[in-house]
PDB file of C-alpha atoms in Angstrom:
ATOM      1  CA  LYS A 167       0.000   0.000   0.000  1.00 65.00           C
ATOM      2  CA  ALA A 168       1.462   3.363  -0.978  1.00 79.00           C
ATOM      3  CA  GLY A 169       2.041   5.854   1.812  1.00 93.00           C
ATOM      4  CA  VAL A 170       1.028   9.496   1.978  1.00 96.00           C
ATOM      5  CA  THR A 171       2.434  11.294  -1.049  1.00 97.00           C
ATOM      6  CA  GLN A 172       3.242  14.986  -1.037  1.00 97.00           C
ATOM      7  CA  THR A 173       4.255  16.981  -4.077  1.00 97.00           C
ATOM      8  CA  PRO A 174       6.455  18.743  -4.785  1.00 97.00           C
ATOM      9  CA  ARG A 175       9.203  17.766  -2.316  1.00 96.00           C
ATOM     10  CA  TYR A 176      11.024  21.067  -2.646  1.00 97.00           C
ATOM     11  CA  LEU A 177       9.874  24.497  -3.728  1.00 97.00           C
ATOM     12  CA  ILE A 178      11.459  27.936  -3.897  1.00 98.00           C
ATOM     13  CA  LYS A 179       9.185  30.959  -4.186  1.00 98.00           C
ATOM     14  CA  THR A 180       9.575  34.721  -4.004  1.00 98.00           C
ATOM     15  CA  ARG A 181       7.921  36.946  -1.418  1.00 98.00           C
ATOM     16  CA  GLY A 182       4.456  37.998  -2.518  1.00 98.00           C
ATOM     17  CA  GLN A 183       3.866  34.947  -4.688  1.00 98.00           C
ATOM     18  CA  GLN A 184       1.383  32.218  -3.924  1.00 98.00           C
ATOM     19  CA  VAL A 185       1.958  28.479  -3.722  1.00 98.00           C
ATOM     20  CA  THR A 186      -0.134  25.315  -3.856  1.00 98.00           C
ATOM     21  CA  LEU A 187       0.978  22.094  -2.210  1.00 98.00           C
ATOM     22  CA  SER A 188      -0.591  18.709  -2.845  1.00 98.00           C
ATOM     23  CA  CYS A 189      -1.214  15.683  -0.653  1.00 98.00           C
ATOM     24  CA  SER A 190      -2.496  12.270  -1.705  1.00 98.00           C
ATOM     25  CA  PRO A 191      -3.581  10.232   1.315  1.00 96.00           C
ATOM     26  CA  ILE A 192      -3.216   6.510   1.778  1.00 95.00           C
ATOM     27  CA  SER A 193      -5.869   4.695  -0.237  1.00 94.00           C
ATOM     28  CA  GLY A 194      -9.092   4.462   1.747  1.00 91.00           C
ATOM     29  CA  HIS A 195      -8.187   7.273   4.153  1.00 91.00           C
ATOM     30  CA  ARG A 196     -10.661  10.134   4.223  1.00 90.00           C
ATOM     31  CA  SER A 197      -9.156  12.483   6.799  1.00 91.00           C
ATOM     32  CA  VAL A 198      -6.246  14.721   5.791  1.00 94.00           C
ATOM     33  CA  SER A 199      -4.482  17.143   8.132  1.00 94.00           C
ATOM     34  CA  TRP A 200      -1.781  19.709   7.414  1.00 97.00           C
ATOM     35  CA  TYR A 201       1.054  20.878   9.663  1.00 97.00           C
ATOM     36  CA  GLN A 202       3.788  23.475   9.424  1.00 98.00           C
ATOM     37  CA  GLN A 203       7.210  22.658  10.878  1.00 96.00           C
ATOM     38  CA  THR A 204       9.769  25.402  11.543  1.00 95.00           C
ATOM     39  CA  PRO A 205      12.851  25.469  13.785  1.00 91.00           C
ATOM     40  CA  GLY A 206      11.393  28.289  15.869  1.00 89.00           C
ATOM     41  CA  GLN A 207       7.762  27.235  16.278  1.00 91.00           C
ATOM     42  CA  GLY A 208       8.053  23.479  15.893  1.00 93.00           C
ATOM     43  CA  LEU A 209       5.109  21.510  14.520  1.00 96.00           C
ATOM     44  CA  GLN A 210       1.892  23.494  14.301  1.00 96.00           C
ATOM     45  CA  PHE A 211      -1.514  22.312  13.148  1.00 95.00           C
ATOM     46  CA  LEU A 212      -2.933  24.137  10.137  1.00 96.00           C
ATOM     47  CA  PHE A 213      -6.239  22.415   9.314  1.00 93.00           C
ATOM     48  CA  GLU A 214      -8.020  19.102   8.855  1.00 92.00           C
ATOM     49  CA  TYR A 215     -10.326  18.012   6.065  1.00 93.00           C
ATOM     50  CA  PHE A 216     -12.763  15.134   6.069  1.00 91.00           C
ATOM     51  CA  SER A 217     -15.148  14.293   3.238  1.00 90.00           C
ATOM     52  CA  GLU A 218     -14.328  17.576   1.488  1.00 94.00           C
ATOM     53  CA  THR A 219     -15.194  19.650   4.589  1.00 93.00           C
ATOM     54  CA  GLN A 220     -12.859  21.488   6.915  1.00 93.00           C
ATOM     55  CA  ARG A 221     -13.329  19.872  10.316  1.00 87.00           C
ATOM     56  CA  ASN A 222     -10.660  21.594  12.413  1.00 87.00           C
ATOM     57  CA  LYS A 223      -8.600  24.738  11.974  1.00 91.00           C
ATOM     58  CA  GLY A 224      -5.435  26.023  13.624  1.00 93.00           C
ATOM     59  CA  ASN A 225      -4.371  29.576  14.395  1.00 93.00           C
ATOM     60  CA  PHE A 226      -2.980  30.673  11.065  1.00 96.00           C
ATOM     61  CA  PRO A 227      -3.871  33.787   9.043  1.00 96.00           C
ATOM     62  CA  GLY A 228      -6.367  33.653   6.209  1.00 96.00           C
ATOM     63  CA  ARG A 229      -3.486  33.526   3.696  1.00 98.00           C
ATOM     64  CA  PHE A 230      -3.373  29.817   4.481  1.00 98.00           C
ATOM     65  CA  SER A 231      -6.225  27.857   2.978  1.00 97.00           C
ATOM     66  CA  GLY A 232      -6.959  24.336   1.913  1.00 97.00           C
ATOM     67  CA  ARG A 233      -9.429  22.087   0.234  1.00 97.00           C
ATOM     68  CA  GLN A 234     -10.171  18.422  -0.252  1.00 97.00           C
ATOM     69  CA  PHE A 235     -11.450  16.709  -3.357  1.00 97.00           C
ATOM     70  CA  SER A 236     -13.926  13.865  -3.699  1.00 96.00           C
ATOM     71  CA  ASN A 237     -11.055  11.374  -4.032  1.00 95.00           C
ATOM     72  CA  SER A 238      -9.717  12.608  -0.646  1.00 95.00           C
ATOM     73  CA  ARG A 239      -6.682  14.286  -2.192  1.00 97.00           C
ATOM     74  CA  SER A 240      -6.007  17.616  -0.552  1.00 98.00           C
ATOM     75  CA  GLU A 241      -4.290  20.840  -1.477  1.00 98.00           C
ATOM     76  CA  MET A 242      -3.167  23.730   0.644  1.00 98.00           C
ATOM     77  CA  ASN A 243      -2.566  27.203  -0.675  1.00 98.00           C
ATOM     78  CA  VAL A 244      -0.540  30.048   0.767  1.00 98.00           C
ATOM     79  CA  SER A 245      -1.051  33.462  -0.787  1.00 96.00           C
ATOM     80  CA  THR A 246       1.154  36.554  -0.536  1.00 97.00           C
ATOM     81  CA  LEU A 247       4.112  34.575   0.709  1.00 98.00           C
ATOM     82  CA  GLU A 248       6.286  35.962   3.483  1.00 98.00           C
ATOM     83  CA  LEU A 249       9.831  34.973   4.434  1.00 97.00           C
ATOM     84  CA  GLY A 250       8.449  33.461   7.631  1.00 97.00           C
ATOM     85  CA  ASP A 251       6.391  30.977   5.626  1.00 98.00           C
ATOM     86  CA  SER A 252       9.584  29.076   4.832  1.00 98.00           C
ATOM     87  CA  ALA A 253       9.005  25.697   6.447  1.00 97.00           C
ATOM     88  CA  LEU A 254       8.455  22.002   6.012  1.00 97.00           C
ATOM     89  CA  TYR A 255       4.761  21.412   5.332  1.00 98.00           C
ATOM     90  CA  LEU A 256       3.574  17.989   6.388  1.00 97.00           C
ATOM     91  CA  CYS A 257       0.383  16.219   5.498  1.00 96.00           C
ATOM     92  CA  ALA A 258      -1.109  13.321   7.456  1.00 95.00           C
ATOM     93  CA  SER A 259      -3.934  10.952   6.627  1.00 93.00           C
ATOM     94  CA  SER A 260      -6.026   8.815   8.923  1.00 89.00           C
ATOM     95  CA  PRO A 261      -8.063   5.683   8.263  1.00 84.00           C
ATOM     96  CA  PRO A 262     -11.842   5.651   8.664  1.00 78.00           C
ATOM     97  CA  GLY A 263     -13.483   4.089  11.638  1.00 68.00           C
ATOM     98  CA  GLN A 264     -11.698   4.440  14.936  1.00 61.00           C
ATOM     99  CA  ASN A 265      -9.427   7.129  13.542  1.00 59.00           C
ATOM    100  CA  THR A 266      -6.631   6.533  16.025  1.00 73.00           C
ATOM    101  CA  GLU A 267      -3.569   6.679  13.769  1.00 85.00           C
ATOM    102  CA  ALA A 268      -2.213   9.500  11.639  1.00 89.00           C
ATOM    103  CA  PHE A 269       0.362   8.689   8.970  1.00 92.00           C
ATOM    104  CA  PHE A 270       2.585  11.431   7.638  1.00 95.00           C
ATOM    105  CA  GLY A 271       4.076  12.101   4.249  1.00 96.00           C
ATOM    106  CA  GLN A 272       7.670  13.160   3.608  1.00 95.00           C
ATOM    107  CA  GLY A 273       6.675  16.803   3.475  1.00 96.00           C
ATOM    108  CA  THR A 274       7.187  19.695   1.100  1.00 97.00           C
ATOM    109  CA  ARG A 275      10.135  21.963   1.912  1.00 97.00           C
ATOM    110  CA  LEU A 276       9.107  25.522   0.982  1.00 98.00           C
ATOM    111  CA  THR A 277      11.738  28.251   0.851  1.00 98.00           C
ATOM    112  CA  VAL A 278      10.606  31.839   0.404  1.00 98.00           C
ATOM    113  CA  VAL A 279      13.287  34.242  -0.811  1.00 97.00           C
TER     114      VAL A 279
ATOM    115  CA  GLY B  76      -2.154  26.266  28.460  1.00 46.00           C
ATOM    116  CA  GLU B  77      -1.998  24.331  25.237  1.00 63.00           C
ATOM    117  CA  ASP B  78       1.627  23.253  25.447  1.00 83.00           C
ATOM    118  CA  VAL B  79       2.977  19.737  25.288  1.00 92.00           C
ATOM    119  CA  GLU B  80       6.431  19.786  26.875  1.00 94.00           C
ATOM    120  CA  GLN B  81       9.485  17.618  26.234  1.00 95.00           C
ATOM    121  CA  SER B  82      13.133  17.756  27.208  1.00 90.00           C
ATOM    122  CA  LEU B  83      15.202  18.805  24.206  1.00 93.00           C
ATOM    123  CA  PHE B  84      18.165  16.446  24.211  1.00 96.00           C
ATOM    124  CA  LEU B  85      19.163  12.981  25.385  1.00 97.00           C
ATOM    125  CA  SER B  86      22.458  11.185  24.841  1.00 97.00           C
ATOM    126  CA  VAL B  87      22.922   7.468  25.545  1.00 97.00           C
ATOM    127  CA  ARG B  88      25.402   4.707  24.775  1.00 97.00           C
ATOM    128  CA  GLU B  89      24.522   1.978  22.295  1.00 97.00           C
ATOM    129  CA  GLY B  90      22.895  -0.928  24.113  1.00 97.00           C
ATOM    130  CA  ASP B  91      21.590   1.216  26.975  1.00 97.00           C
ATOM    131  CA  SER B  92      17.919   2.058  27.503  1.00 97.00           C
ATOM    132  CA  SER B  93      16.637   5.503  26.531  1.00 97.00           C
ATOM    133  CA  VAL B  94      13.774   7.207  28.318  1.00 98.00           C
ATOM    134  CA  ILE B  95      12.152  10.226  26.687  1.00 98.00           C
ATOM    135  CA  ASN B  96       9.688  12.213  28.767  1.00 97.00           C
ATOM    136  CA  CYS B  97       6.684  14.359  27.911  1.00 96.00           C
ATOM    137  CA  THR B  98       3.972  16.236  29.800  1.00 94.00           C
ATOM    138  CA  TYR B  99       0.588  17.024  28.290  1.00 90.00           C
ATOM    139  CA  THR B 100      -2.269  19.252  29.338  1.00 85.00           C
ATOM    140  CA  ASP B 101      -5.692  18.040  28.222  1.00 75.00           C
ATOM    141  CA  SER B 102      -7.609  16.467  31.081  1.00 68.00           C
ATOM    142  CA  SER B 103     -10.275  14.857  28.888  1.00 74.00           C
ATOM    143  CA  SER B 104      -9.987  11.466  27.265  1.00 71.00           C
ATOM    144  CA  THR B 105      -7.394  11.655  24.574  1.00 81.00           C
ATOM    145  CA  TYR B 106      -4.898   9.717  22.531  1.00 87.00           C
ATOM    146  CA  LEU B 107      -1.180  10.300  23.024  1.00 91.00           C
ATOM    147  CA  TYR B 108       1.370   9.538  20.336  1.00 93.00           C
ATOM    148  CA  TRP B 109       5.072   9.090  19.820  1.00 96.00           C
ATOM    149  CA  TYR B 110       6.571   9.936  16.447  1.00 97.00           C
ATOM    150  CA  LYS B 111      10.144   9.650  15.155  1.00 97.00           C
ATOM    151  CA  GLN B 112      11.699  12.021  12.630  1.00 96.00           C
ATOM    152  CA  GLU B 113      14.996  11.336  10.904  1.00 94.00           C
ATOM    153  CA  PRO B 114      16.895  14.096   9.061  1.00 89.00           C
ATOM    154  CA  GLY B 115      15.110  15.232   5.927  1.00 84.00           C
ATOM    155  CA  ALA B 116      12.197  12.896   6.492  1.00 87.00           C
ATOM    156  CA  GLY B 117       8.575  13.093   7.580  1.00 90.00           C
ATOM    157  CA  LEU B 118       7.167  11.739  10.831  1.00 94.00           C
ATOM    158  CA  GLN B 119       7.040   8.018  11.482  1.00 95.00           C
ATOM    159  CA  LEU B 120       4.340   6.834  13.899  1.00 94.00           C
ATOM    160  CA  LEU B 121       5.976   4.648  16.550  1.00 96.00           C
ATOM    161  CA  THR B 122       3.149   3.946  18.953  1.00 94.00           C
ATOM    162  CA  TYR B 123       0.157   5.481  20.681  1.00 91.00           C
ATOM    163  CA  ILE B 124      -1.803   5.031  23.894  1.00 91.00           C
ATOM    164  CA  PHE B 125      -5.262   5.992  25.042  1.00 88.00           C
ATOM    165  CA  SER B 126      -5.404   8.108  28.171  1.00 83.00           C
ATOM    166  CA  ASN B 127      -7.239   5.451  30.202  1.00 84.00           C
ATOM    167  CA  MET B 128      -4.291   3.036  29.863  1.00 88.00           C
ATOM    168  CA  ASP B 129      -1.220   2.866  32.080  1.00 91.00           C
ATOM    169  CA  MET B 130       1.239   1.110  29.827  1.00 95.00           C
ATOM    170  CA  LYS B 131       1.716  -0.217  26.324  1.00 95.00           C
ATOM    171  CA  GLN B 132       4.578  -2.364  25.084  1.00 96.00           C
ATOM    172  CA  ASP B 133       5.571  -2.969  21.483  1.00 93.00           C
ATOM    173  CA  GLN B 134       8.827  -4.855  20.942  1.00 95.00           C
ATOM    174  CA  ARG B 135      11.640  -2.542  22.155  1.00 97.00           C
ATOM    175  CA  LEU B 136       9.247   0.291  22.934  1.00 97.00           C
ATOM    176  CA  THR B 137       7.406   0.781  26.231  1.00 97.00           C
ATOM    177  CA  VAL B 138       5.041   3.675  26.831  1.00 97.00           C
ATOM    178  CA  LEU B 139       4.173   4.593  30.413  1.00 97.00           C
ATOM    179  CA  LEU B 140       1.368   6.992  31.287  1.00 94.00           C
ATOM    180  CA  ASN B 141       0.892   8.749  34.626  1.00 92.00           C
ATOM    181  CA  LYS B 142      -2.576  10.284  34.315  1.00 89.00           C
ATOM    182  CA  LYS B 143      -2.438  12.102  37.628  1.00 89.00           C
ATOM    183  CA  ASP B 144       0.699  14.014  36.652  1.00 91.00           C
ATOM    184  CA  LYS B 145      -0.175  14.062  32.903  1.00 90.00           C
ATOM    185  CA  HIS B 146       3.237  12.547  32.254  1.00 94.00           C
ATOM    186  CA  LEU B 147       4.074  10.276  29.339  1.00 95.00           C
ATOM    187  CA  SER B 148       7.338   8.464  28.718  1.00 97.00           C
ATOM    188  CA  LEU B 149       8.820   6.401  25.912  1.00 98.00           C
ATOM    189  CA  ARG B 150      11.412   3.807  26.817  1.00 98.00           C
ATOM    190  CA  ILE B 151      13.565   2.318  24.064  1.00 98.00           C
ATOM    191  CA  ALA B 152      15.323  -0.856  25.151  1.00 98.00           C
ATOM    192  CA  ASP B 153      18.745  -1.811  23.751  1.00 97.00           C
ATOM    193  CA  THR B 154      19.113   1.520  21.945  1.00 98.00           C
ATOM    194  CA  GLN B 155      20.880   1.303  18.588  1.00 97.00           C
ATOM    195  CA  THR B 156      22.662   3.954  16.500  1.00 95.00           C
ATOM    196  CA  GLY B 157      19.752   3.740  14.061  1.00 95.00           C
ATOM    197  CA  ASP B 158      17.506   5.064  16.829  1.00 97.00           C
ATOM    198  CA  SER B 159      19.269   8.449  16.622  1.00 97.00           C
ATOM    199  CA  ALA B 160      16.543  10.885  15.585  1.00 97.00           C
ATOM    200  CA  ILE B 161      14.125  13.473  16.943  1.00 97.00           C
ATOM    201  CA  TYR B 162      11.221  12.034  18.933  1.00 98.00           C
ATOM    202  CA  PHE B 163       7.946  13.909  19.194  1.00 97.00           C
ATOM    203  CA  CYS B 164       5.206  13.439  21.716  1.00 96.00           C
ATOM    204  CA  ALA B 165       1.742  14.504  20.499  1.00 93.00           C
ATOM    205  CA  GLU B 166      -1.691  14.836  22.037  1.00 90.00           C
ATOM    206  CA  SER B 167      -4.936  14.645  20.079  1.00 86.00           C
ATOM    207  CA  ARG B 168      -7.176  17.678  20.462  1.00 78.00           C
ATOM    208  CA  GLY B 169      -9.626  17.086  17.659  1.00 66.00           C
ATOM    209  CA  GLY B 170     -12.498  15.932  19.825  1.00 62.00           C
ATOM    210  CA  SER B 171     -14.366  13.234  17.952  1.00 58.00           C
ATOM    211  CA  SER B 172     -11.723  13.484  15.269  1.00 57.00           C
ATOM    212  CA  ASN B 173      -9.034  11.727  17.265  1.00 60.00           C
ATOM    213  CA  THR B 174      -6.185  12.343  14.885  1.00 63.00           C
ATOM    214  CA  GLY B 175      -7.517  15.444  13.163  1.00 72.00           C
ATOM    215  CA  LYS B 176      -5.646  17.905  15.339  1.00 85.00           C
ATOM    216  CA  LEU B 177      -2.438  16.868  17.041  1.00 90.00           C
ATOM    217  CA  ILE B 178      -0.545  19.146  19.398  1.00 91.00           C
ATOM    218  CA  PHE B 179       3.155  18.345  19.346  1.00 95.00           C
ATOM    219  CA  GLY B 180       5.939  18.831  21.834  1.00 95.00           C
ATOM    220  CA  GLN B 181       9.176  20.524  20.782  1.00 95.00           C
ATOM    221  CA  GLY B 182      10.857  17.202  20.085  1.00 96.00           C
ATOM    222  CA  THR B 183      13.671  15.388  21.900  1.00 97.00           C
ATOM    223  CA  THR B 184      16.879  14.813  19.973  1.00 97.00           C
ATOM    224  CA  LEU B 185      18.215  11.371  20.849  1.00 98.00           C
ATOM    225  CA  GLN B 186      21.925  10.900  20.254  1.00 97.00           C
ATOM    226  CA  VAL B 187      23.205   7.323  20.439  1.00 97.00           C
ATOM    227  CA  LYS B 188      26.951   6.964  20.863  1.00 95.00           C
ATOM    228  CA  PRO B 189      28.651   3.751  19.694  1.00 91.00           C
TER     229      PRO B 189
END
């Protein structure tokens, strides 16, 4: 069974641009969550999607948004990029049912210059 | 507060046991997780425990939970150089969505010396 797949793995963007990151969950998983990892703030929850609906949201500005498609694939978008948005963005998917395990992808390393 | 706290660094000799500690804050029923992150990689789920349990063992890993003190520990028996990594403790805060929102500690860097 393939794991959680995130694309692209690496990305370099300029301040003010926008970026879209993609996450394909493990087959059969319907919940997808996104996290930002930085050296200063550690791992912070961005949002969770389930059945195309946002179910939980973290404390990030409105420049950070996401969506989920009917096949459970998810995208997150960051508009008007700032230098501080440079981070590793991690996606996790969870199986249906008891929903006790979250499996993470390798992440997308975003560098804003 | 919302913080999950961990010590930042632990150094052990190969073959020794490692104990990584974590304190959490939510007093309601919750799941608690241990993840491992190697350089340049994502997070690997090691094990998890529900907050009404005291202990869980899985091969070389033992998780102990002290509910009164909200203290969680991960013991790695016979630590190997391949165990060198950052270990994260996480608490679920998603309500009915157990894994939807995880709050992570700062991570403990485990250094294993040969």
